C-alpha atoms as a printed R data frame, in Angstrom:
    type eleno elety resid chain resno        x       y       z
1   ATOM     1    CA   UNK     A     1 -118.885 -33.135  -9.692
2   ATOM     2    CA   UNK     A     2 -117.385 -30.795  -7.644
3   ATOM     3    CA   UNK     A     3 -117.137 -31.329  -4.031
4   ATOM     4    CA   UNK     A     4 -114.359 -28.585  -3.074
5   ATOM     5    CA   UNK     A     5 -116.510 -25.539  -0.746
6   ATOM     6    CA   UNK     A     6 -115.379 -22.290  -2.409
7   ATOM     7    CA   UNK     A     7 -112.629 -20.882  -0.505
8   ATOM     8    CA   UNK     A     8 -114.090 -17.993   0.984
9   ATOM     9    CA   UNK     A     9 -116.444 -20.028   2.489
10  ATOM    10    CA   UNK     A    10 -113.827 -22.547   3.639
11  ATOM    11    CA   UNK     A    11 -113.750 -24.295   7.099
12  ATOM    12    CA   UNK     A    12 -110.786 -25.634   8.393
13  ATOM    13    CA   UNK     A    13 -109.577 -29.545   7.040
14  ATOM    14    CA   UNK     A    14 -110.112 -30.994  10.271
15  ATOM    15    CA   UNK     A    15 -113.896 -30.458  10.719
16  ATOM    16    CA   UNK     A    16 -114.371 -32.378   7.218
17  ATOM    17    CA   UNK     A    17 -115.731 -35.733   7.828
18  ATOM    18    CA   UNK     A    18 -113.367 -38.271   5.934
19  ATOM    19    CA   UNK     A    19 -116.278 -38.918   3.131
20  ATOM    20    CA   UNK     A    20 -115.915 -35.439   2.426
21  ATOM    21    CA   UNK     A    21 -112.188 -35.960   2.124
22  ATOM    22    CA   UNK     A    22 -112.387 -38.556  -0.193
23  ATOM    23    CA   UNK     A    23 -114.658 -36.922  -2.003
24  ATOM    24    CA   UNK     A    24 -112.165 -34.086  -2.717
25  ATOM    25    CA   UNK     A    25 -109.419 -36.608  -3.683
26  ATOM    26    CA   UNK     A    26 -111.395 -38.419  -6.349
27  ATOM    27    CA   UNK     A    27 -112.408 -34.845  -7.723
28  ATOM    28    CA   UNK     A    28 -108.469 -33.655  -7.984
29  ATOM    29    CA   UNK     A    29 -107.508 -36.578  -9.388
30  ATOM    30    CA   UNK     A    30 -110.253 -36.647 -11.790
31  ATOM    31    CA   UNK     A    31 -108.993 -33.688 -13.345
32  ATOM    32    CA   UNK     A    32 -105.510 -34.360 -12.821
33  ATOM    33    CA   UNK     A    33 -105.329 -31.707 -10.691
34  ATOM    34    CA   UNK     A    34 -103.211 -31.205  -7.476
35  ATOM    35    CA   UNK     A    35 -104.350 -27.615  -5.785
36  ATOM    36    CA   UNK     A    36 -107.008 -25.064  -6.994
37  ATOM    37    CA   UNK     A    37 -109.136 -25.789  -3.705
38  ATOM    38    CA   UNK     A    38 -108.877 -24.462  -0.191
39  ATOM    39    CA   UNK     A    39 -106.801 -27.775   0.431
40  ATOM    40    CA   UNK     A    40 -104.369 -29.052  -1.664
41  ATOM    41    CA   UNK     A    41 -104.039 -32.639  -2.499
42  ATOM    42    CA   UNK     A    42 -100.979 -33.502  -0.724
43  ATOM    43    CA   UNK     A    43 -103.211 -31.889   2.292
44  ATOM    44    CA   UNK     A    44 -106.496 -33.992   1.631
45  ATOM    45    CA   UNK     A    45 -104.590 -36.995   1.731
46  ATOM    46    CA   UNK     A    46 -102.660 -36.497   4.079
47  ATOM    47    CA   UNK     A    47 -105.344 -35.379   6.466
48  ATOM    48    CA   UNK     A    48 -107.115 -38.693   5.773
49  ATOM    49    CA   UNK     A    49 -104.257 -40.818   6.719
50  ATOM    50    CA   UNK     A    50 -103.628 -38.837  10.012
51  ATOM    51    CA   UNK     A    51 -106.966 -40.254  11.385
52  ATOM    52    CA   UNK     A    52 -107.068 -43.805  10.898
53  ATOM    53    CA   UNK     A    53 -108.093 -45.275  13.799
54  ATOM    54    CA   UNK     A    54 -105.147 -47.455  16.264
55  ATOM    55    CA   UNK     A    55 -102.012 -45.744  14.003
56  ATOM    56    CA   UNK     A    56  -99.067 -45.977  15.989
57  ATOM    57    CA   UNK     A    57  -97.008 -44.477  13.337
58  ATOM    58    CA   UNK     A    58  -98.376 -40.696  11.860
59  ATOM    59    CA   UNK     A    59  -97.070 -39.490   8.408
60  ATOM    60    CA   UNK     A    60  -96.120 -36.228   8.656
61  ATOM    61    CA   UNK     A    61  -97.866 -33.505   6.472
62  ATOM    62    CA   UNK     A    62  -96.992 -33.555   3.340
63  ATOM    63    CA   UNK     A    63  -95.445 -30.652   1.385
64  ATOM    64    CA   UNK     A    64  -95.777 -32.628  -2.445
65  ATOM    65    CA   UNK     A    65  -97.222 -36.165  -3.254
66  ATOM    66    CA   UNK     A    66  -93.783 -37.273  -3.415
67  ATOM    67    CA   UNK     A    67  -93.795 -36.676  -0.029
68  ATOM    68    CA   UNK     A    68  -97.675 -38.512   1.079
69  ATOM    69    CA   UNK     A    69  -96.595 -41.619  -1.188
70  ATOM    70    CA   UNK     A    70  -93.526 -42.411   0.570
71  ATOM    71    CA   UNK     A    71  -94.882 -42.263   3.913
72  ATOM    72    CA   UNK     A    72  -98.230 -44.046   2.683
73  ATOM    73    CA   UNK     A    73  -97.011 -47.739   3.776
74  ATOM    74    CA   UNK     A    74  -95.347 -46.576   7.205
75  ATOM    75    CA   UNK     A    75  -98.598 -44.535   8.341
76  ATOM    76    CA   UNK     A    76 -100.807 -47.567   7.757
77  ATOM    77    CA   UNK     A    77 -102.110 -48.806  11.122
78  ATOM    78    CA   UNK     A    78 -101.372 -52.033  12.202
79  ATOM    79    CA   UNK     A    79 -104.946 -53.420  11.928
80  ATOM    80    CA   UNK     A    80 -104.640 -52.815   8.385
81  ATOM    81    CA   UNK     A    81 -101.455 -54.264   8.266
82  ATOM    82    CA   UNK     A    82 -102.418 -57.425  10.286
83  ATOM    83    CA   UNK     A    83 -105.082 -58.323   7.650
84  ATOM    84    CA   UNK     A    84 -102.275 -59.245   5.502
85  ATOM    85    CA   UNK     A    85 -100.026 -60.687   7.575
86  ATOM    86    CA   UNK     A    86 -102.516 -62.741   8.886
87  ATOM    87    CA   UNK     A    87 -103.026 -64.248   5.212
88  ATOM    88    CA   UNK     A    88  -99.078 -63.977   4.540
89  ATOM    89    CA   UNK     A    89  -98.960 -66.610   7.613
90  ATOM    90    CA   UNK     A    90 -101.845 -68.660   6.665
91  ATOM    91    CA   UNK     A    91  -99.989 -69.209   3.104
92  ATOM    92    CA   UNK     A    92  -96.773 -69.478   3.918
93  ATOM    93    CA   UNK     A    93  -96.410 -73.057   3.298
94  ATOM    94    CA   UNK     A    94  -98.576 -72.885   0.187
95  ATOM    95    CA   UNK     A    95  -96.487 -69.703  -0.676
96  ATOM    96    CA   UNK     A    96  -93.144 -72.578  -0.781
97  ATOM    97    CA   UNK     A    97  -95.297 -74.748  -2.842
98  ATOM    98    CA   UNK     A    98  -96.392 -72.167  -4.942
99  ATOM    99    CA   UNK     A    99  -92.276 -70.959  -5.693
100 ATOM   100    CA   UNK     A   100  -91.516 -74.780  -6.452
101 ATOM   101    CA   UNK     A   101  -94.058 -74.757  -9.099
102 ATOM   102    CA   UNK     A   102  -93.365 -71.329 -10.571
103 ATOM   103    CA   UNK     A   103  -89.531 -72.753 -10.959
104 ATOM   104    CA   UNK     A   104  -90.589 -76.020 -12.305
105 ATOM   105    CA   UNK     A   105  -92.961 -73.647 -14.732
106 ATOM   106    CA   UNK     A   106  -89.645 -71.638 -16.378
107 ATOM   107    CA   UNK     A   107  -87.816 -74.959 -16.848
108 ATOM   108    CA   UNK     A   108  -90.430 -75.974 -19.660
109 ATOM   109    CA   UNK     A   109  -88.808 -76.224 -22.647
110 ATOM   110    CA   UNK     A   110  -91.111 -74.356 -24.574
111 ATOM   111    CA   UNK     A   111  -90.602 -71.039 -21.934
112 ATOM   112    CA   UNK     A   112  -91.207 -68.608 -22.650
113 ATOM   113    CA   UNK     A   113  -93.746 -69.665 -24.732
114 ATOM   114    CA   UNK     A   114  -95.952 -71.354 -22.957
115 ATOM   115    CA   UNK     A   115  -95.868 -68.001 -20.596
116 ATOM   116    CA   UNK     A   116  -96.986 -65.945 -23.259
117 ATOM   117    CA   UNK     A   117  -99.917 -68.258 -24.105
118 ATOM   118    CA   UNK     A   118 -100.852 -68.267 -20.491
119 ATOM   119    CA   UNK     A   119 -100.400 -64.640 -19.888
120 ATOM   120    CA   UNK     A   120 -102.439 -64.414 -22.934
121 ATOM   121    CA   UNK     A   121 -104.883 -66.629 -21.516
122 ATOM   122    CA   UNK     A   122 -105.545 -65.121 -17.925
123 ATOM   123    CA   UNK     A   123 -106.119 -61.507 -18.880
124 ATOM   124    CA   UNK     A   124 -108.779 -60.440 -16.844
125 ATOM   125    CA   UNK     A   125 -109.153 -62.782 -14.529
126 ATOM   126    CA   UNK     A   126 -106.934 -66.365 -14.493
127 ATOM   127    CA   UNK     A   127 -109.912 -68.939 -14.567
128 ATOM   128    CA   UNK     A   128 -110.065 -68.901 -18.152
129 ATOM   129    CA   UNK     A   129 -106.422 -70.341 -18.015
130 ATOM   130    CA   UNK     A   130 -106.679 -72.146 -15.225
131 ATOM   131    CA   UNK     A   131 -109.996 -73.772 -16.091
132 ATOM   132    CA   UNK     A   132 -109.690 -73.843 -20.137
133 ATOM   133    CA   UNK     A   133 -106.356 -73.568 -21.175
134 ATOM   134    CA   UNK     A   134 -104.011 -74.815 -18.623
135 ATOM   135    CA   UNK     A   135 -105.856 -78.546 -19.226
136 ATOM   136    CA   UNK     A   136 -105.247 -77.795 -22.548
137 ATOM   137    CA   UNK     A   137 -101.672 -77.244 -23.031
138 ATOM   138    CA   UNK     A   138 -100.960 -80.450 -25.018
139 ATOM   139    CA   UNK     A   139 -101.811 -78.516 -28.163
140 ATOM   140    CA   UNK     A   140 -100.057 -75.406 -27.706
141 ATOM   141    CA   UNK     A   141  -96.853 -77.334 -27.074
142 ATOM   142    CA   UNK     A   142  -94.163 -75.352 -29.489
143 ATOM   143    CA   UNK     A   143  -93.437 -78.255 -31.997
144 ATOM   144    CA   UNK     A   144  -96.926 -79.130 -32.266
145 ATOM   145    CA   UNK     A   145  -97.625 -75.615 -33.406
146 ATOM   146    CA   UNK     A   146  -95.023 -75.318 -35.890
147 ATOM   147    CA   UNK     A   147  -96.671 -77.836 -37.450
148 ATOM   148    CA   UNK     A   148 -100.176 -76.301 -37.924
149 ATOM   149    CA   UNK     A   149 -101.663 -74.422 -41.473
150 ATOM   150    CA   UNK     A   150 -102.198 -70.722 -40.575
151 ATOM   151    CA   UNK     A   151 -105.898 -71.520 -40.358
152 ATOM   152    CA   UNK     A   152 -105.307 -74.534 -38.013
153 ATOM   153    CA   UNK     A   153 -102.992 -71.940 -36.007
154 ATOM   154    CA   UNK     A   154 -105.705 -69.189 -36.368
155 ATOM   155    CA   UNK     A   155 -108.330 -70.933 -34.807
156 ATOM   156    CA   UNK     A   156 -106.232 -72.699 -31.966
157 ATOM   157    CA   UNK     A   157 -105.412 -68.808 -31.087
158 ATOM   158    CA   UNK     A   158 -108.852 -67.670 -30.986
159 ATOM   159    CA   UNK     A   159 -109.570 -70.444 -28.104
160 ATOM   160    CA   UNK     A   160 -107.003 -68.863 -25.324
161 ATOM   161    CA   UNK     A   161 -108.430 -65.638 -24.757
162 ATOM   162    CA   UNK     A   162 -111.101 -64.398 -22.609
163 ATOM   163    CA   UNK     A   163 -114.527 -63.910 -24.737
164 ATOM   164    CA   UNK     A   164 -114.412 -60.204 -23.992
165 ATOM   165    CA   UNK     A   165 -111.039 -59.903 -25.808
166 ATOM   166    CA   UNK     A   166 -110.712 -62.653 -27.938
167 ATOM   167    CA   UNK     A   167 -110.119 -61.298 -31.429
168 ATOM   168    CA   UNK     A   168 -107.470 -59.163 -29.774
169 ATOM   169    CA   UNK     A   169 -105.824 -61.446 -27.984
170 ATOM   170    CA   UNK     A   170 -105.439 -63.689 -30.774
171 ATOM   171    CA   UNK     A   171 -103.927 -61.462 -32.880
172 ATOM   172    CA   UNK     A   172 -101.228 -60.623 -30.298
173 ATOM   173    CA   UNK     A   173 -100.591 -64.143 -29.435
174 ATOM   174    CA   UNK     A   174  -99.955 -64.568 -33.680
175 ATOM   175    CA   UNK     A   175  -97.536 -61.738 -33.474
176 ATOM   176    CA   UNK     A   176  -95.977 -63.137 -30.600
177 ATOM   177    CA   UNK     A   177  -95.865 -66.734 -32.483
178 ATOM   178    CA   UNK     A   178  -94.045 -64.888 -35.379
179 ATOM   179    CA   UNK     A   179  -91.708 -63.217 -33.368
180 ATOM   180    CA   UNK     A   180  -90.498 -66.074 -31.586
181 ATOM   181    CA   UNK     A   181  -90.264 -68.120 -34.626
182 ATOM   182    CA   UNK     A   182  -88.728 -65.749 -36.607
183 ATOM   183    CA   UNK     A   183  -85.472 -65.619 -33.517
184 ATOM   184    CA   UNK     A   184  -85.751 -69.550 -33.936
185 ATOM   185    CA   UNK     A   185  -87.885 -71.017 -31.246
186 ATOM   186    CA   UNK     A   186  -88.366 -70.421 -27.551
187 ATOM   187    CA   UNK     A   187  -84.818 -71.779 -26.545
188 ATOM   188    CA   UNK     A   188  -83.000 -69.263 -28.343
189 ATOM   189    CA   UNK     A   189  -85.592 -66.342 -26.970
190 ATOM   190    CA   UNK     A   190  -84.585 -68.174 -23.403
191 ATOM   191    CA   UNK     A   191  -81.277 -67.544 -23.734
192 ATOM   192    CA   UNK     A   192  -81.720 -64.259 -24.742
193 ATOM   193    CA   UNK     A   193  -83.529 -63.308 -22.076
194 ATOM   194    CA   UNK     A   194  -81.479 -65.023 -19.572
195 ATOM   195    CA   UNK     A   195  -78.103 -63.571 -20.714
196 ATOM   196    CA   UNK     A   196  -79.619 -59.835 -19.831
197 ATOM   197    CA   UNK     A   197  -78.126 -58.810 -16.415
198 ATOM   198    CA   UNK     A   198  -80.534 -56.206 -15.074
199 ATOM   199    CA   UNK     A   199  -84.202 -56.053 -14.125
200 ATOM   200    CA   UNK     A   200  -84.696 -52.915 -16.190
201 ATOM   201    CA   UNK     A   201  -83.445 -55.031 -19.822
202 ATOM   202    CA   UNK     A   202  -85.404 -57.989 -18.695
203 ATOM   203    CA   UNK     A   203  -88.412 -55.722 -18.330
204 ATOM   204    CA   UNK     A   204  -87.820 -53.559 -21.478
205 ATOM   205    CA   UNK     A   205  -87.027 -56.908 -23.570
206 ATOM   206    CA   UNK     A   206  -90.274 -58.519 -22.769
207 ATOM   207    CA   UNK     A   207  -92.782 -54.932 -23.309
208 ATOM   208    CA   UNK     A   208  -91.462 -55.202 -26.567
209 ATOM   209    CA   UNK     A   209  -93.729 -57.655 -27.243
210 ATOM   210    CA   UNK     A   210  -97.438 -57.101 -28.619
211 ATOM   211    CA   UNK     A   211  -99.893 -56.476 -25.900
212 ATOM   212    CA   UNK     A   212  -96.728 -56.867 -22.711
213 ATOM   213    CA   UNK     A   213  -97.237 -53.887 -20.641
214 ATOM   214    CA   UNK     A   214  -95.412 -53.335 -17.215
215 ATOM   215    CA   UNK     A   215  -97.812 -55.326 -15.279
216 ATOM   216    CA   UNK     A   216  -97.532 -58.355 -17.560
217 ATOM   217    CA   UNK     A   217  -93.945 -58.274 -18.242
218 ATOM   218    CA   UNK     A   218  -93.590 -58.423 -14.536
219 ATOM   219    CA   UNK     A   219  -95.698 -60.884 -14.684
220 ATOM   220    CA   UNK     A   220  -94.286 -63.188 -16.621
221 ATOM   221    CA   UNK     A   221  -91.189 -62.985 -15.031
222 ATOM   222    CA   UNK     A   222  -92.410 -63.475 -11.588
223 ATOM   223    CA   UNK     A   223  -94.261 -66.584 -12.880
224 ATOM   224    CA   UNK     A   224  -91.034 -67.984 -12.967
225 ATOM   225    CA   UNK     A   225  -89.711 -66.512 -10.484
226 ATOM   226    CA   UNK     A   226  -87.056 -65.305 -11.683
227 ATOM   227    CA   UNK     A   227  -84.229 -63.563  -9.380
228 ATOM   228    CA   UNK     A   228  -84.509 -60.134 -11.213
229 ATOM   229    CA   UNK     A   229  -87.791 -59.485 -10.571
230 ATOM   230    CA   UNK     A   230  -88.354 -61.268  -7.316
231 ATOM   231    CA   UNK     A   231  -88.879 -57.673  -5.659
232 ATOM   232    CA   UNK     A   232  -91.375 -56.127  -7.901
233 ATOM   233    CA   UNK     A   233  -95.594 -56.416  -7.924
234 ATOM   234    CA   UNK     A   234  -97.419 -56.964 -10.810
235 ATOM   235    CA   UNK     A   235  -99.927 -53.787 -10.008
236 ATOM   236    CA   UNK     A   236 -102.969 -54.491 -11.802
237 ATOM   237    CA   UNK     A   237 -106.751 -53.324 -10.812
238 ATOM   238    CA   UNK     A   238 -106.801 -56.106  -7.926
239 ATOM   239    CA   UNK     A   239 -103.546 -54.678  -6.525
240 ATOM   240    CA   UNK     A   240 -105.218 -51.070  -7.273
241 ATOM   241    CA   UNK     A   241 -108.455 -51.789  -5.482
242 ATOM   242    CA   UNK     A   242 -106.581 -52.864  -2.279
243 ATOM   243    CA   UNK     A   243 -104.438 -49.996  -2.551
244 ATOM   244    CA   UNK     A   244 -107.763 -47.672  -2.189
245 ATOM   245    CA   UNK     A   245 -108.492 -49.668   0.928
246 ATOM   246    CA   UNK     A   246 -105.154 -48.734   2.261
247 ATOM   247    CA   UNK     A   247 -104.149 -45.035   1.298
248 ATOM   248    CA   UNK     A   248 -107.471 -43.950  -0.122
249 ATOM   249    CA   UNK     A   249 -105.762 -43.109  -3.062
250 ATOM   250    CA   UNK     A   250 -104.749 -44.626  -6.486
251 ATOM   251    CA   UNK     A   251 -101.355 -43.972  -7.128
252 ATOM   252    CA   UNK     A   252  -98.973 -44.122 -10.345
253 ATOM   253    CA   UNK     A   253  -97.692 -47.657 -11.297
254 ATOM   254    CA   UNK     A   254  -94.079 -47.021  -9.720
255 ATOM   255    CA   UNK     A   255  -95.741 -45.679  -7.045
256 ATOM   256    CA   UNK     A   256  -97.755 -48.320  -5.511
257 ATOM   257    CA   UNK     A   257  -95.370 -50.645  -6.612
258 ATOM   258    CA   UNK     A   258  -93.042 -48.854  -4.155
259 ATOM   259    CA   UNK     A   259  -95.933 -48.868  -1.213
260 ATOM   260    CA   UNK     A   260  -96.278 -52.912  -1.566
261 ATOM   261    CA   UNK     A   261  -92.721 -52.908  -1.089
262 ATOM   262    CA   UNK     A   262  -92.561 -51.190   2.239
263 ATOM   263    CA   UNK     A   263  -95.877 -52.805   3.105
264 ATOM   264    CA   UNK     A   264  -93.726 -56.922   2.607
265 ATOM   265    CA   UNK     A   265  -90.606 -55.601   4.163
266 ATOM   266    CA   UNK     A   266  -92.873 -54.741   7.059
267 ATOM   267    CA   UNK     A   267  -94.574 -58.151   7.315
268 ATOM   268    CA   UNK     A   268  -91.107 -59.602   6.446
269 ATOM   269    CA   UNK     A   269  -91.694 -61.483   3.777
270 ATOM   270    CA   UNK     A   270  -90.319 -60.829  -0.004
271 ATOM   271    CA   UNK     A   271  -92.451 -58.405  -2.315
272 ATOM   272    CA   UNK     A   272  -92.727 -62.031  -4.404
273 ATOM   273    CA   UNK     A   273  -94.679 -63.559  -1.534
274 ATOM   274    CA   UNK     A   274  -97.052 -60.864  -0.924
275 ATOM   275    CA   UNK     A   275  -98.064 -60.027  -5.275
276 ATOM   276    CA   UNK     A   276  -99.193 -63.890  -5.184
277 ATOM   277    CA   UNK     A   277 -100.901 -64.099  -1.738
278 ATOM   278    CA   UNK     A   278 -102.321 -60.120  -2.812
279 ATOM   279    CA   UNK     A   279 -103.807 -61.772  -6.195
280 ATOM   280    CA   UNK     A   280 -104.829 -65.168  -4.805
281 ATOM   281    CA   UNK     A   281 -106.894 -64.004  -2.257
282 ATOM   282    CA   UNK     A   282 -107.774 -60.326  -3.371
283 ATOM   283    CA   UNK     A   283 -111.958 -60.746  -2.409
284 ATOM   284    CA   UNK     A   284 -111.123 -61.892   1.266
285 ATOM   285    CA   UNK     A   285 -108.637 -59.376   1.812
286 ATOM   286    CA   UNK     A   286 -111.050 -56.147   0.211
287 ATOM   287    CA   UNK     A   287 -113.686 -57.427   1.971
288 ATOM   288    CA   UNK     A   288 -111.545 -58.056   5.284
289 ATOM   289    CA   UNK     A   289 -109.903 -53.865   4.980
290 ATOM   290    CA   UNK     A   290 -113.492 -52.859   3.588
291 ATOM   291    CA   UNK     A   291 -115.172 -53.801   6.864
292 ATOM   292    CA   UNK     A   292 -112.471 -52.194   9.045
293 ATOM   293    CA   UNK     A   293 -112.960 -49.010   7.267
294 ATOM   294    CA   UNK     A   294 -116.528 -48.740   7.249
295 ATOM   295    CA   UNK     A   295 -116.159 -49.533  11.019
296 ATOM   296    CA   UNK     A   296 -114.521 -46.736  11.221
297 ATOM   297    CA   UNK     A   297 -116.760 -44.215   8.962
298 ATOM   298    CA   UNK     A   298 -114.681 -44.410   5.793
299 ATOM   299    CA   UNK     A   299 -117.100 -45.783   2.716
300 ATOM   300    CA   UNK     A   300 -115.579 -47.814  -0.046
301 ATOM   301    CA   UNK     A   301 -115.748 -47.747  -3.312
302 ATOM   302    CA   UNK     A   302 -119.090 -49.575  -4.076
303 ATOM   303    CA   UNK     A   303 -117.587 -51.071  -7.347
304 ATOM   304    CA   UNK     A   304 -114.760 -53.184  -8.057
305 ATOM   305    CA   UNK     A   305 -112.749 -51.814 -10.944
306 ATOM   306    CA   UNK     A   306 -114.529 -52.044 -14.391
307 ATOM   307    CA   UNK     A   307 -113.341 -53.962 -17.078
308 ATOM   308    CA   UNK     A   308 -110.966 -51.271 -19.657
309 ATOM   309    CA   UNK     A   309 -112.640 -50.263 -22.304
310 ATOM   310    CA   UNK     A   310 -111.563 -52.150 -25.914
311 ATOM   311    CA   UNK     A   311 -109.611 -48.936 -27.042
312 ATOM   312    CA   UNK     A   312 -107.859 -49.366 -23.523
313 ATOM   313    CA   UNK     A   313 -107.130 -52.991 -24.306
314 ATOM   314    CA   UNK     A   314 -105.773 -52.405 -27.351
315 ATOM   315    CA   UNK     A   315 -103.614 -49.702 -26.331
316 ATOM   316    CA   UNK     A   316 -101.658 -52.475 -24.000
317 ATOM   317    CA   UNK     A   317 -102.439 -54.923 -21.092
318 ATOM   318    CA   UNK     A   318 -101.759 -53.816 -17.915
């Protein structure tokens, strides 16, 4: 649908209403486009943030997207802002609890194996590990599977995934199984891992596993939290749907990876901190910046993010 006026009939970007805005920005980046219209997109956007309500701080008008993303998290207002520091200080002392456990997590013996069958287990949503599997994880205990026929195995796989996903999922966590086994067990995999000496290998090492995209090899690392990736976000549609909220905008991977960054350093705590309390309490805080900006005229999206498609799925988790 297109929502750009021709140009000759053009009126200026400042009598557009910000619905109309928005409007244009979804239709650009529907068709991966960045100009063609009276306005570019750097301009839309950029137009949009310049009239939040109570900003102290205004980005400046963009001359690329370069330029709109990396002023995104320093034009937000401070109401916006507030919402999650407000929940950053709520958690804090659950945030300590919640480090001690992710520690005690990646001194398992079986890690990381038991990470993959719980990454594994919470993709789309983590009540299907934390309600099914996590109770569970007895059986999946590495010496214990070792032991198990390949139809024993087969069907002790097919009861970690989410429904939705399952006969993917299993297969994945197989390959994973072989993978690991094949190295000789999770301890040698652990040492492999832990001997890398940069964020970037640790990263690369772990997508080269079936079904480990960015967002889960992050992930997985931050379960534990592990030093190297202590200042990174595992982005996933959550994170994305916030993001909206904030910028109005869904930006690349790196990108709003970048923006959560700036948006901890500027509540002062680490980018660890705020991807848990972000995920943990995603529904409070949407619906928390959803009724500030429909206060002040800007309508949401009236959907959370769908579920990917299988062919999405099975080109990689996020």
């Amino acid at each position: 649908m297109t929502v750009i006026p021709p140009l000759a009939n053009a009126k200026p970007i400042s009598e557009l209403n910000g619905q109309q805005l928005k409007a244009a920005i979804k239709n650009y980046e529907s068709k991966g486009l960045t100009d063609g219209g009276p306005y570019s997109l750097g301009d839309c956007r950029a137009e949009l943030l310049s009239r939040r309500r109570h900003s102290q701080v205004r980005a400046p008008r963009p001359t690329s997207n370069d330029t709109c993303f990396a002023h995104a998290s320093r034009s937000l207002p401070d109401e916006h802002v507030e919402v999650l520091r407000s929940h950053a200080s709520r958690m804090a002392t659950q945030i300590h609890v919640m480090k001690d456990a992710a520690v005690e997590f990646g001194e398992h013996p079986d890690w990381p194996w038991t990470n993959f069958v719980s990454s594994f287990a919470s993709y789309r949503g983590s009540d299907n590990w934390t309600k099914k599997v996590e109770p569970r994880m007895a059986e999946f205990i590495w010496d214990r599977v070792i032991q198990l026929g390949d139809h024993q195995r087969a069907t002790l796989f097919h009861t970690v995934p989410n429904p939705i996903f399952r006969d993917i999922v299993a297969s994945r966590l197989e390959q994973v199984y072989q993978s690991i086994l094949v190295e000789g067990g999770p301890q040698v995999v652990r040492e492999r891992l832990n001997a890398l000496s940069s964020t970037a290998l640790w990263l690369s090492a772990l997508q080269q596993y079936p079904g480990i995209g960015p967002k889960y090899a992050r992930n997985i690392a931050m379960d534990v939290y592990h030093p190297l990736v202590q200042n990174h976000f595992a982005v996933d549609t959550r994170l994305y749907d916030i993001l909206w909220e904030l910028i109005f905008t869904k930006p690349t991977f790196d990108e709003s990876e970048a923006i959560f960054k700036d948006i901890a350093a500027r509540i002062g705590i680490d980018a660890w901190a705020l991807d848990r309390i972000l995920y943990s309490q995603y529904k409070v805080i949407l619906a928390d910046l959803r009724a500030i900006n429909a206060r002040d005229g800007y309508t949401s999206k009236t959907n959370l993010s769908p579920p990917p498609s299988l062919r999405e799925f099975i080109n990689g988790c996020d």
